Amino acid sequence: MKIRQLRELVSKLIAAYRVSIRRACSVVTMHRSNWHYKPHRREDRPLRQRMKEIAATRIRYGMWRIYILLRREGFRDNHKRVYRIYKEEGLNLRSKRPRRNKAAAHRLERPDINSLHQCWSMDFVCDNLFNGQRFRCLTIVDNFSRYCHAIRVGKSIKSNDVVEVMEALKQQYKEVPKRIQVDNGSEFISKDFDRWAYENKVVLDYSRPGKPTDNPFIESFNGSFRDECLNINWFLSLEDAYEKINGWVNEYNSFRPHSSLNGLTPAEVVAIHNKAKKEKENKYALPGASVDERMYFAIAEHDQTT
């Protein structure tokens, strides 16, 4: 029997038969030190709180994914302790909840968006070729400027394809977004995409299942994409679909006025923001030397060396 069970038996013997602790311990063959021992458990309230926060925002994460996130954040507790708290808090029962309760789970508090690359949104759109063959489109939009960074077209787009697109955009812009809003699709909750986000310090903001309104920017873009491109074009092949979709993206970014941008195009918003950013940097930069000053300093340095 376990020590906890033996201690319970000793307590019952003492209460029922009024025997001494020595006698009760000898009857159940338990050493008296086990009876007098007082456990000194480590404080685990911060760990419990953080585990509940992770489970609330990432509903489909199990114990091992939560354990990996905790290790990344600096918690040194081993997997046995994490699993015990995981069971005690009832987090293992999340997969058995009705869908309506899953959708009611809390999500991350989303800060105001006031700059480029602060938050992107990603999603998938499906359509058919002329012969009924289905293909998928990965859409990526900047939430501040509504600028469409890319649309990946393919028969099957997996998590490694998503990582490949993000790496290409990283090389193009020389930076990555601080946060990406996505749904709970298998491509976005995969280990490959999670590893890429962790290595590039990108926060993944997952929508609640059944709540597309949690990511309104990409849903609005996908609606325009379907109405203005997919529904009015006849695609003969994937190459044909890529060319027509790429043409629409250029029109969307550089020609199509956006109502939420006061009639401006996303490209104009990007240009205005970059200009303001450059002016702000020049404002605090040190003034450059004039031509005469540069010549003077060059002559002075020459005189000192000679």
PDB file of C-alpha atoms in Angstrom:
ATOM      1  CA  MET A   1       0.000   0.000   0.000  1.00  0.00           C
ATOM      2  CA  LYS A   2       1.033   3.598  -0.527  1.00  0.00           C
ATOM      3  CA  ILE A   3       2.139   5.843   2.310  1.00  0.00           C
ATOM      4  CA  ARG A   4      -0.960   7.988   1.916  1.00  0.00           C
ATOM      5  CA  GLN A   5      -3.222   4.952   2.384  1.00  0.00           C
ATOM      6  CA  LEU A   6      -1.265   3.762   5.399  1.00  0.00           C
ATOM      7  CA  ARG A   7      -1.546   7.188   7.010  1.00  0.00           C
ATOM      8  CA  GLU A   8      -5.314   7.038   6.532  1.00  0.00           C
ATOM      9  CA  LEU A   9      -5.433   3.635   8.238  1.00  0.00           C
ATOM     10  CA  VAL A  10      -3.391   4.960  11.160  1.00  0.00           C
ATOM     11  CA  SER A  11      -5.762   7.903  11.523  1.00  0.00           C
ATOM     12  CA  LYS A  12      -8.759   5.539  11.598  1.00  0.00           C
ATOM     13  CA  LEU A  13      -7.140   3.275  14.208  1.00  0.00           C
ATOM     14  CA  ILE A  14      -6.311   6.215  16.469  1.00  0.00           C
ATOM     15  CA  ALA A  15      -9.831   7.624  16.163  1.00  0.00           C
ATOM     16  CA  ALA A  16     -11.697   4.328  16.533  1.00  0.00           C
ATOM     17  CA  TYR A  17      -9.648   2.449  19.162  1.00  0.00           C
ATOM     18  CA  ARG A  18      -7.935   5.288  21.038  1.00  0.00           C
ATOM     19  CA  VAL A  19      -4.512   3.663  20.584  1.00  0.00           C
ATOM     20  CA  SER A  20      -1.193   5.462  20.512  1.00  0.00           C
ATOM     21  CA  ILE A  21       0.583   6.484  17.352  1.00  0.00           C
ATOM     22  CA  ARG A  22       3.337   3.953  18.088  1.00  0.00           C
ATOM     23  CA  ARG A  23       0.791   1.106  18.371  1.00  0.00           C
ATOM     24  CA  ALA A  24      -1.201   2.150  15.278  1.00  0.00           C
ATOM     25  CA  CYS A  25       1.942   2.437  13.127  1.00  0.00           C
ATOM     26  CA  SER A  26       3.170  -0.987  14.242  1.00  0.00           C
ATOM     27  CA  VAL A  27      -0.199  -2.557  13.385  1.00  0.00           C
ATOM     28  CA  VAL A  28      -0.123  -1.290   9.786  1.00  0.00           C
ATOM     29  CA  THR A  29       3.686  -1.836   9.575  1.00  0.00           C
ATOM     30  CA  MET A  30       4.488   1.791   8.846  1.00  0.00           C
ATOM     31  CA  HIS A  31       7.468   3.627  10.300  1.00  0.00           C
ATOM     32  CA  ARG A  32       6.557   6.485  12.615  1.00  0.00           C
ATOM     33  CA  SER A  33       8.711   8.928  10.630  1.00  0.00           C
ATOM     34  CA  ASN A  34       6.255   8.538   7.741  1.00  0.00           C
ATOM     35  CA  TRP A  35       3.445   9.598  10.047  1.00  0.00           C
ATOM     36  CA  HIS A  36       5.234  12.665  11.386  1.00  0.00           C
ATOM     37  CA  TYR A  37       6.607  13.731   7.998  1.00  0.00           C
ATOM     38  CA  LYS A  38       5.250  17.066   6.725  1.00  0.00           C
ATOM     39  CA  PRO A  39       5.452  17.498   2.953  1.00  0.00           C
ATOM     40  CA  HIS A  40       7.127  20.650   1.705  1.00  0.00           C
ATOM     41  CA  ARG A  41       5.830  21.062  -1.798  1.00  0.00           C
ATOM     42  CA  ARG A  42       7.224  23.700  -4.100  1.00  0.00           C
ATOM     43  CA  GLU A  43       4.914  26.606  -4.940  1.00  0.00           C
ATOM     44  CA  ASP A  44       3.236  25.766  -8.234  1.00  0.00           C
ATOM     45  CA  ARG A  45       0.647  28.527  -8.584  1.00  0.00           C
ATOM     46  CA  PRO A  46       2.585  30.392 -11.328  1.00  0.00           C
ATOM     47  CA  LEU A  47       2.967  27.135 -13.259  1.00  0.00           C
ATOM     48  CA  ARG A  48      -0.724  26.290 -12.892  1.00  0.00           C
ATOM     49  CA  GLN A  49      -1.773  29.762 -13.983  1.00  0.00           C
ATOM     50  CA  ARG A  50       0.466  29.713 -17.047  1.00  0.00           C
ATOM     51  CA  MET A  51      -0.736  26.239 -18.054  1.00  0.00           C
ATOM     52  CA  LYS A  52      -4.352  27.370 -17.852  1.00  0.00           C
ATOM     53  CA  GLU A  53      -3.562  30.457 -19.928  1.00  0.00           C
ATOM     54  CA  ILE A  54      -1.901  28.369 -22.637  1.00  0.00           C
ATOM     55  CA  ALA A  55      -4.757  25.860 -22.648  1.00  0.00           C
ATOM     56  CA  ALA A  56      -7.325  28.668 -22.933  1.00  0.00           C
ATOM     57  CA  THR A  57      -5.664  30.353 -25.921  1.00  0.00           C
ATOM     58  CA  ARG A  58      -4.487  27.178 -27.674  1.00  0.00           C
ATOM     59  CA  ILE A  59      -7.410  24.866 -27.267  1.00  0.00           C
ATOM     60  CA  ARG A  60      -6.026  22.027 -29.357  1.00  0.00           C
ATOM     61  CA  TYR A  61      -2.689  21.837 -27.555  1.00  0.00           C
ATOM     62  CA  GLY A  62      -2.170  18.724 -25.463  1.00  0.00           C
ATOM     63  CA  MET A  63       0.102  18.147 -22.488  1.00  0.00           C
ATOM     64  CA  TRP A  64       3.319  17.706 -24.477  1.00  0.00           C
ATOM     65  CA  ARG A  65       2.866  20.900 -26.524  1.00  0.00           C
ATOM     66  CA  ILE A  66       2.083  22.828 -23.345  1.00  0.00           C
ATOM     67  CA  TYR A  67       5.187  21.290 -21.751  1.00  0.00           C
ATOM     68  CA  ILE A  68       7.371  22.433 -24.674  1.00  0.00           C
ATOM     69  CA  LEU A  69       5.986  25.985 -24.458  1.00  0.00           C
ATOM     70  CA  LEU A  70       6.648  26.057 -20.718  1.00  0.00           C
ATOM     71  CA  ARG A  71      10.247  24.971 -21.252  1.00  0.00           C
ATOM     72  CA  ARG A  72      10.683  27.721 -23.828  1.00  0.00           C
ATOM     73  CA  GLU A  73       9.436  30.285 -21.316  1.00  0.00           C
ATOM     74  CA  GLY A  74      11.928  29.180 -18.675  1.00  0.00           C
ATOM     75  CA  PHE A  75       9.904  26.775 -16.501  1.00  0.00           C
ATOM     76  CA  ARG A  76      12.271  23.928 -15.501  1.00  0.00           C
ATOM     77  CA  ASP A  77       9.585  21.569 -14.154  1.00  0.00           C
ATOM     78  CA  ASN A  78       9.801  18.063 -15.598  1.00  0.00           C
ATOM     79  CA  HIS A  79       7.073  16.381 -17.626  1.00  0.00           C
ATOM     80  CA  LYS A  80       5.785  14.355 -14.649  1.00  0.00           C
ATOM     81  CA  ARG A  81       5.013  17.472 -12.632  1.00  0.00           C
ATOM     82  CA  VAL A  82       3.415  19.162 -15.663  1.00  0.00           C
ATOM     83  CA  TYR A  83       1.308  16.073 -16.328  1.00  0.00           C
ATOM     84  CA  ARG A  84       0.127  15.907 -12.697  1.00  0.00           C
ATOM     85  CA  ILE A  85      -1.010  19.538 -12.769  1.00  0.00           C
ATOM     86  CA  TYR A  86      -2.463  18.986 -16.231  1.00  0.00           C
ATOM     87  CA  LYS A  87      -4.675  16.224 -14.808  1.00  0.00           C
ATOM     88  CA  GLU A  88      -5.561  18.068 -11.587  1.00  0.00           C
ATOM     89  CA  GLU A  89      -6.731  21.151 -13.486  1.00  0.00           C
ATOM     90  CA  GLY A  90      -8.865  19.043 -15.814  1.00  0.00           C
ATOM     91  CA  LEU A  91      -7.116  20.319 -18.916  1.00  0.00           C
ATOM     92  CA  ASN A  92      -7.139  16.818 -20.417  1.00  0.00           C
ATOM     93  CA  LEU A  93     -10.935  17.030 -20.661  1.00  0.00           C
ATOM     94  CA  ARG A  94     -10.911  19.902 -23.168  1.00  0.00           C
ATOM     95  CA  SER A  95     -11.192  17.561 -26.165  1.00  0.00           C
ATOM     96  CA  LYS A  96     -14.464  16.162 -24.762  1.00  0.00           C
ATOM     97  CA  ARG A  97     -16.204  19.507 -24.414  1.00  0.00           C
ATOM     98  CA  PRO A  98     -19.012  20.327 -26.838  1.00  0.00           C
ATOM     99  CA  ARG A  99     -18.016  22.494 -29.755  1.00  0.00           C
ATOM    100  CA  ARG A 100     -20.079  25.413 -28.504  1.00  0.00           C
ATOM    101  CA  ASN A 101     -17.990  25.465 -25.328  1.00  0.00           C
ATOM    102  CA  LYS A 102     -14.767  25.337 -27.279  1.00  0.00           C
ATOM    103  CA  ALA A 103     -15.858  28.344 -29.283  1.00  0.00           C
ATOM    104  CA  ALA A 104     -16.587  30.191 -26.055  1.00  0.00           C
ATOM    105  CA  ALA A 105     -13.004  29.868 -24.838  1.00  0.00           C
ATOM    106  CA  HIS A 106     -11.069  33.062 -24.244  1.00  0.00           C
ATOM    107  CA  ARG A 107      -8.650  34.380 -26.826  1.00  0.00           C
ATOM    108  CA  LEU A 108      -5.644  36.671 -26.665  1.00  0.00           C
ATOM    109  CA  GLU A 109      -6.143  40.342 -25.953  1.00  0.00           C
ATOM    110  CA  ARG A 110      -5.275  41.919 -29.286  1.00  0.00           C
ATOM    111  CA  PRO A 111      -3.487  45.284 -29.177  1.00  0.00           C
ATOM    112  CA  ASP A 112      -4.238  48.153 -31.538  1.00  0.00           C
ATOM    113  CA  ILE A 113      -2.483  47.946 -34.901  1.00  0.00           C
ATOM    114  CA  ASN A 114      -0.645  51.143 -35.824  1.00  0.00           C
ATOM    115  CA  SER A 115       2.323  50.114 -37.991  1.00  0.00           C
ATOM    116  CA  LEU A 116       3.380  47.858 -40.829  1.00  0.00           C
ATOM    117  CA  HIS A 117       4.381  44.265 -40.088  1.00  0.00           C
ATOM    118  CA  GLN A 118       2.863  44.500 -36.649  1.00  0.00           C
ATOM    119  CA  CYS A 119       0.241  41.872 -37.447  1.00  0.00           C
ATOM    120  CA  TRP A 120      -0.428  39.691 -40.487  1.00  0.00           C
ATOM    121  CA  SER A 121      -3.326  37.369 -41.226  1.00  0.00           C
ATOM    122  CA  MET A 122      -3.228  34.052 -43.087  1.00  0.00           C
ATOM    123  CA  ASP A 123      -5.913  31.703 -44.382  1.00  0.00           C
ATOM    124  CA  PHE A 124      -6.769  29.240 -47.156  1.00  0.00           C
ATOM    125  CA  VAL A 125      -9.240  29.593 -50.033  1.00  0.00           C
ATOM    126  CA  CYS A 126     -10.284  26.700 -52.280  1.00  0.00           C
ATOM    127  CA  ASP A 127     -11.493  26.735 -55.885  1.00  0.00           C
ATOM    128  CA  ASN A 128     -11.714  24.466 -58.960  1.00  0.00           C
ATOM    129  CA  LEU A 129     -10.108  24.334 -62.382  1.00  0.00           C
ATOM    130  CA  PHE A 130     -12.284  24.028 -65.504  1.00  0.00           C
ATOM    131  CA  ASN A 131     -12.234  20.213 -65.201  1.00  0.00           C
ATOM    132  CA  GLY A 132     -13.316  20.182 -61.552  1.00  0.00           C
ATOM    133  CA  GLN A 133      -9.840  19.641 -60.106  1.00  0.00           C
ATOM    134  CA  ARG A 134      -9.531  21.473 -56.816  1.00  0.00           C
ATOM    135  CA  PHE A 135      -6.653  23.751 -55.825  1.00  0.00           C
ATOM    136  CA  ARG A 136      -5.873  25.833 -52.767  1.00  0.00           C
ATOM    137  CA  CYS A 137      -4.665  29.383 -52.247  1.00  0.00           C
ATOM    138  CA  LEU A 138      -2.710  30.550 -49.200  1.00  0.00           C
ATOM    139  CA  THR A 139      -3.497  34.243 -48.664  1.00  0.00           C
ATOM    140  CA  ILE A 140      -1.297  36.526 -46.535  1.00  0.00           C
ATOM    141  CA  VAL A 141      -2.396  40.084 -45.695  1.00  0.00           C
ATOM    142  CA  ASP A 142      -0.987  42.881 -43.549  1.00  0.00           C
ATOM    143  CA  ASN A 143      -3.735  43.992 -41.147  1.00  0.00           C
ATOM    144  CA  PHE A 144      -2.555  47.606 -40.952  1.00  0.00           C
ATOM    145  CA  SER A 145      -2.243  48.457 -44.645  1.00  0.00           C
ATOM    146  CA  ARG A 146      -4.446  45.631 -46.053  1.00  0.00           C
ATOM    147  CA  TYR A 147      -1.500  44.904 -48.360  1.00  0.00           C
ATOM    148  CA  CYS A 148      -1.528  41.400 -49.834  1.00  0.00           C
ATOM    149  CA  HIS A 149       2.009  40.071 -49.454  1.00  0.00           C
ATOM    150  CA  ALA A 150       1.481  36.803 -51.292  1.00  0.00           C
ATOM    151  CA  ILE A 151      -0.995  34.222 -52.552  1.00  0.00           C
ATOM    152  CA  ARG A 152       0.466  30.728 -52.865  1.00  0.00           C
ATOM    153  CA  VAL A 153      -1.383  28.523 -55.391  1.00  0.00           C
ATOM    154  CA  GLY A 154      -1.112  24.723 -55.405  1.00  0.00           C
ATOM    155  CA  LYS A 155      -3.007  21.466 -55.441  1.00  0.00           C
ATOM    156  CA  SER A 156      -1.890  20.677 -51.919  1.00  0.00           C
ATOM    157  CA  ILE A 157      -0.323  23.186 -49.545  1.00  0.00           C
ATOM    158  CA  LYS A 158       1.210  21.685 -46.418  1.00  0.00           C
ATOM    159  CA  SER A 159       2.902  23.126 -43.367  1.00  0.00           C
ATOM    160  CA  ASN A 160       6.365  23.048 -44.941  1.00  0.00           C
ATOM    161  CA  ASP A 161       4.966  25.042 -47.889  1.00  0.00           C
ATOM    162  CA  VAL A 162       3.676  27.660 -45.455  1.00  0.00           C
ATOM    163  CA  VAL A 163       7.136  27.870 -43.865  1.00  0.00           C
ATOM    164  CA  GLU A 164       8.707  28.187 -47.330  1.00  0.00           C
ATOM    165  CA  VAL A 165       6.456  31.142 -48.200  1.00  0.00           C
ATOM    166  CA  MET A 166       7.208  32.863 -44.881  1.00  0.00           C
ATOM    167  CA  GLU A 167      10.940  32.411 -45.393  1.00  0.00           C
ATOM    168  CA  ALA A 168      10.663  33.956 -48.871  1.00  0.00           C
ATOM    169  CA  LEU A 169       8.804  36.966 -47.436  1.00  0.00           C
ATOM    170  CA  LYS A 170      11.411  37.237 -44.689  1.00  0.00           C
ATOM    171  CA  GLN A 171      14.166  37.459 -47.293  1.00  0.00           C
ATOM    172  CA  GLN A 172      12.164  39.992 -49.309  1.00  0.00           C
ATOM    173  CA  TYR A 173      11.306  42.405 -46.482  1.00  0.00           C
ATOM    174  CA  LYS A 174      14.322  41.688 -44.236  1.00  0.00           C
ATOM    175  CA  GLU A 175      11.927  41.335 -41.300  1.00  0.00           C
ATOM    176  CA  VAL A 176       9.020  39.257 -40.036  1.00  0.00           C
ATOM    177  CA  PRO A 177       5.688  40.280 -38.489  1.00  0.00           C
ATOM    178  CA  LYS A 178       5.431  40.495 -34.743  1.00  0.00           C
ATOM    179  CA  ARG A 179       2.138  38.598 -34.701  1.00  0.00           C
ATOM    180  CA  ILE A 180       0.202  36.396 -37.140  1.00  0.00           C
ATOM    181  CA  GLN A 181      -3.516  35.726 -36.850  1.00  0.00           C
ATOM    182  CA  VAL A 182      -4.501  32.270 -38.098  1.00  0.00           C
ATOM    183  CA  ASP A 183      -7.225  29.704 -37.573  1.00  0.00           C
ATOM    184  CA  ASN A 184      -6.784  26.220 -36.126  1.00  0.00           C
ATOM    185  CA  GLY A 185      -6.088  24.490 -39.439  1.00  0.00           C
ATOM    186  CA  SER A 186      -3.647  21.585 -39.482  1.00  0.00           C
ATOM    187  CA  GLU A 187      -1.079  23.625 -41.447  1.00  0.00           C
ATOM    188  CA  PHE A 188      -1.009  26.386 -38.831  1.00  0.00           C
ATOM    189  CA  ILE A 189      -0.862  24.185 -35.703  1.00  0.00           C
ATOM    190  CA  SER A 190       1.873  21.964 -37.135  1.00  0.00           C
ATOM    191  CA  LYS A 191       5.277  21.560 -35.487  1.00  0.00           C
ATOM    192  CA  ASP A 192       7.086  22.967 -38.552  1.00  0.00           C
ATOM    193  CA  PHE A 193       5.185  26.255 -38.496  1.00  0.00           C
ATOM    194  CA  ASP A 194       5.349  26.469 -34.699  1.00  0.00           C
ATOM    195  CA  ARG A 195       9.130  25.972 -34.813  1.00  0.00           C
ATOM    196  CA  TRP A 196       9.515  28.684 -37.457  1.00  0.00           C
ATOM    197  CA  ALA A 197       7.447  31.116 -35.387  1.00  0.00           C
ATOM    198  CA  TYR A 198       9.484  30.339 -32.266  1.00  0.00           C
ATOM    199  CA  GLU A 199      12.828  30.751 -34.002  1.00  0.00           C
ATOM    200  CA  ASN A 200      11.744  34.095 -35.512  1.00  0.00           C
ATOM    201  CA  LYS A 201      10.008  35.311 -32.313  1.00  0.00           C
ATOM    202  CA  VAL A 202       6.605  35.590 -33.983  1.00  0.00           C
ATOM    203  CA  VAL A 203       3.459  35.300 -31.847  1.00  0.00           C
ATOM    204  CA  LEU A 204       0.799  32.989 -33.314  1.00  0.00           C
ATOM    205  CA  ASP A 205      -2.679  34.291 -32.484  1.00  0.00           C
ATOM    206  CA  TYR A 206      -5.203  31.504 -33.053  1.00  0.00           C
ATOM    207  CA  SER A 207      -8.887  32.169 -33.663  1.00  0.00           C
ATOM    208  CA  ARG A 208     -11.492  30.354 -31.612  1.00  0.00           C
ATOM    209  CA  PRO A 209     -12.940  27.331 -33.452  1.00  0.00           C
ATOM    210  CA  GLY A 210     -16.154  28.275 -35.198  1.00  0.00           C
ATOM    211  CA  LYS A 211     -15.462  32.002 -34.822  1.00  0.00           C
ATOM    212  CA  PRO A 212     -14.221  33.420 -38.153  1.00  0.00           C
ATOM    213  CA  THR A 213     -15.028  36.903 -36.844  1.00  0.00           C
ATOM    214  CA  ASP A 214     -11.907  36.622 -34.667  1.00  0.00           C
ATOM    215  CA  ASN A 215      -9.904  37.253 -37.855  1.00  0.00           C
ATOM    216  CA  PRO A 216     -12.023  39.778 -39.791  1.00  0.00           C
ATOM    217  CA  PHE A 217      -9.213  41.183 -41.962  1.00  0.00           C
ATOM    218  CA  ILE A 218      -8.437  37.947 -43.778  1.00  0.00           C
ATOM    219  CA  GLU A 219     -12.134  37.035 -44.038  1.00  0.00           C
ATOM    220  CA  SER A 220     -12.862  40.369 -45.699  1.00  0.00           C
ATOM    221  CA  PHE A 221      -9.927  39.916 -48.062  1.00  0.00           C
ATOM    222  CA  ASN A 222     -10.970  36.372 -48.950  1.00  0.00           C
ATOM    223  CA  GLY A 223     -14.467  37.609 -49.757  1.00  0.00           C
ATOM    224  CA  SER A 224     -13.115  40.237 -52.137  1.00  0.00           C
ATOM    225  CA  PHE A 225     -10.674  37.709 -53.592  1.00  0.00           C
ATOM    226  CA  ARG A 226     -13.473  35.268 -54.362  1.00  0.00           C
ATOM    227  CA  ASP A 227     -15.944  37.861 -55.701  1.00  0.00           C
ATOM    228  CA  GLU A 228     -13.477  39.801 -57.846  1.00  0.00           C
ATOM    229  CA  CYS A 229     -11.140  37.051 -59.022  1.00  0.00           C
ATOM    230  CA  LEU A 230     -12.137  33.454 -58.442  1.00  0.00           C
ATOM    231  CA  ASN A 231     -15.810  33.796 -59.400  1.00  0.00           C
ATOM    232  CA  ILE A 232     -15.214  35.728 -62.637  1.00  0.00           C
ATOM    233  CA  ASN A 233     -12.271  33.769 -64.066  1.00  0.00           C
ATOM    234  CA  TRP A 234     -12.069  30.418 -65.834  1.00  0.00           C
ATOM    235  CA  PHE A 235      -8.876  28.618 -64.854  1.00  0.00           C
ATOM    236  CA  LEU A 236      -7.453  26.166 -67.406  1.00  0.00           C
ATOM    237  CA  SER A 237      -4.434  25.071 -65.325  1.00  0.00           C
ATOM    238  CA  LEU A 238      -2.518  25.923 -62.170  1.00  0.00           C
ATOM    239  CA  GLU A 239      -0.170  28.116 -64.224  1.00  0.00           C
ATOM    240  CA  ASP A 240      -3.154  29.960 -65.675  1.00  0.00           C
ATOM    241  CA  ALA A 241      -4.636  30.343 -62.200  1.00  0.00           C
ATOM    242  CA  TYR A 242      -1.342  31.708 -60.854  1.00  0.00           C
ATOM    243  CA  GLU A 243      -1.068  34.310 -63.640  1.00  0.00           C
ATOM    244  CA  LYS A 244      -4.641  35.538 -63.248  1.00  0.00           C
ATOM    245  CA  ILE A 245      -4.466  35.581 -59.448  1.00  0.00           C
ATOM    246  CA  ASN A 246      -1.125  37.412 -59.543  1.00  0.00           C
ATOM    247  CA  GLY A 247      -2.612  40.012 -61.869  1.00  0.00           C
ATOM    248  CA  TRP A 248      -5.524  40.538 -59.502  1.00  0.00           C
ATOM    249  CA  VAL A 249      -3.145  40.894 -56.527  1.00  0.00           C
ATOM    250  CA  ASN A 250      -1.247  43.663 -58.326  1.00  0.00           C
ATOM    251  CA  GLU A 251      -4.538  45.415 -59.074  1.00  0.00           C
ATOM    252  CA  TYR A 252      -5.717  44.980 -55.485  1.00  0.00           C
ATOM    253  CA  ASN A 253      -2.506  46.414 -54.005  1.00  0.00           C
ATOM    254  CA  SER A 254      -1.891  49.278 -56.454  1.00  0.00           C
ATOM    255  CA  PHE A 255      -5.213  50.209 -58.077  1.00  0.00           C
ATOM    256  CA  ARG A 256      -8.251  49.115 -56.077  1.00  0.00           C
ATOM    257  CA  PRO A 257      -9.322  51.761 -53.500  1.00  0.00           C
ATOM    258  CA  HIS A 258     -10.094  50.447 -50.044  1.00  0.00           C
ATOM    259  CA  SER A 259     -13.014  51.835 -48.070  1.00  0.00           C
ATOM    260  CA  SER A 260     -11.349  51.308 -44.683  1.00  0.00           C
ATOM    261  CA  LEU A 261      -8.275  53.215 -45.927  1.00  0.00           C
ATOM    262  CA  ASN A 262     -10.222  56.365 -46.849  1.00  0.00           C
ATOM    263  CA  GLY A 263     -10.172  55.476 -50.538  1.00  0.00           C
ATOM    264  CA  LEU A 264      -6.442  54.826 -50.706  1.00  0.00           C
ATOM    265  CA  THR A 265      -4.850  51.697 -52.064  1.00  0.00           C
ATOM    266  CA  PRO A 266      -2.757  49.429 -49.813  1.00  0.00           C
ATOM    267  CA  ALA A 267       0.381  50.373 -51.765  1.00  0.00           C
ATOM    268  CA  GLU A 268      -0.285  54.083 -51.114  1.00  0.00           C
ATOM    269  CA  VAL A 269      -0.701  53.415 -47.396  1.00  0.00           C
ATOM    270  CA  VAL A 270       2.601  51.530 -47.355  1.00  0.00           C
ATOM    271  CA  ALA A 271       4.349  54.384 -49.200  1.00  0.00           C
ATOM    272  CA  ILE A 272       2.927  57.016 -46.823  1.00  0.00           C
ATOM    273  CA  HIS A 273       3.943  55.003 -43.770  1.00  0.00           C
ATOM    274  CA  ASN A 274       7.471  54.383 -45.073  1.00  0.00           C
ATOM    275  CA  LYS A 275       7.888  58.069 -45.924  1.00  0.00           C
ATOM    276  CA  ALA A 276       6.765  59.122 -42.451  1.00  0.00           C
ATOM    277  CA  LYS A 277       9.089  56.565 -40.874  1.00  0.00           C
ATOM    278  CA  LYS A 278      12.026  57.794 -42.957  1.00  0.00           C
ATOM    279  CA  GLU A 279      11.338  61.431 -42.059  1.00  0.00           C
ATOM    280  CA  LYS A 280      11.185  60.512 -38.398  1.00  0.00           C
ATOM    281  CA  GLU A 281      14.533  58.732 -38.621  1.00  0.00           C
ATOM    282  CA  ASN A 282      16.122  61.682 -40.439  1.00  0.00           C
ATOM    283  CA  LYS A 283      14.746  64.057 -37.815  1.00  0.00           C
ATOM    284  CA  TYR A 284      16.773  62.404 -35.067  1.00  0.00           C
ATOM    285  CA  ALA A 285      19.805  61.629 -37.227  1.00  0.00           C
ATOM    286  CA  LEU A 286      23.029  63.634 -36.938  1.00  0.00           C
ATOM    287  CA  PRO A 287      23.491  66.242 -39.693  1.00  0.00           C
ATOM    288  CA  GLY A 288      25.929  65.292 -42.424  1.00  0.00           C
ATOM    289  CA  ALA A 289      28.987  67.369 -43.225  1.00  0.00           C
ATOM    290  CA  SER A 290      28.921  69.624 -46.290  1.00  0.00           C
ATOM    291  CA  VAL A 291      31.358  69.274 -49.190  1.00  0.00           C
ATOM    292  CA  ASP A 292      33.569  72.111 -47.904  1.00  0.00           C
ATOM    293  CA  GLU A 293      33.614  70.625 -44.400  1.00  0.00           C
ATOM    294  CA  ARG A 294      34.566  67.224 -45.722  1.00  0.00           C
ATOM    295  CA  MET A 295      37.385  68.770 -47.740  1.00  0.00           C
ATOM    296  CA  TYR A 296      38.558  70.716 -44.678  1.00  0.00           C
ATOM    297  CA  PHE A 297      38.662  67.635 -42.477  1.00  0.00           C
ATOM    298  CA  ALA A 298      40.451  65.682 -45.179  1.00  0.00           C
ATOM    299  CA  ILE A 299      43.126  68.410 -45.489  1.00  0.00           C
ATOM    300  CA  ALA A 300      43.478  68.587 -41.701  1.00  0.00           C
ATOM    301  CA  GLU A 301      44.000  64.865 -41.459  1.00  0.00           C
ATOM    302  CA  HIS A 302      46.569  65.071 -44.290  1.00  0.00           C
ATOM    303  CA  ASP A 303      48.484  67.822 -42.486  1.00  0.00           C
ATOM    304  CA  GLN A 304      48.562  65.815 -39.252  1.00  0.00           C
ATOM    305  CA  THR A 305      49.927  62.749 -40.983  1.00  0.00           C
ATOM    306  CA  THR A 306      52.673  64.749 -42.736  1.00  0.00           C
TER     307      THR A 306
END
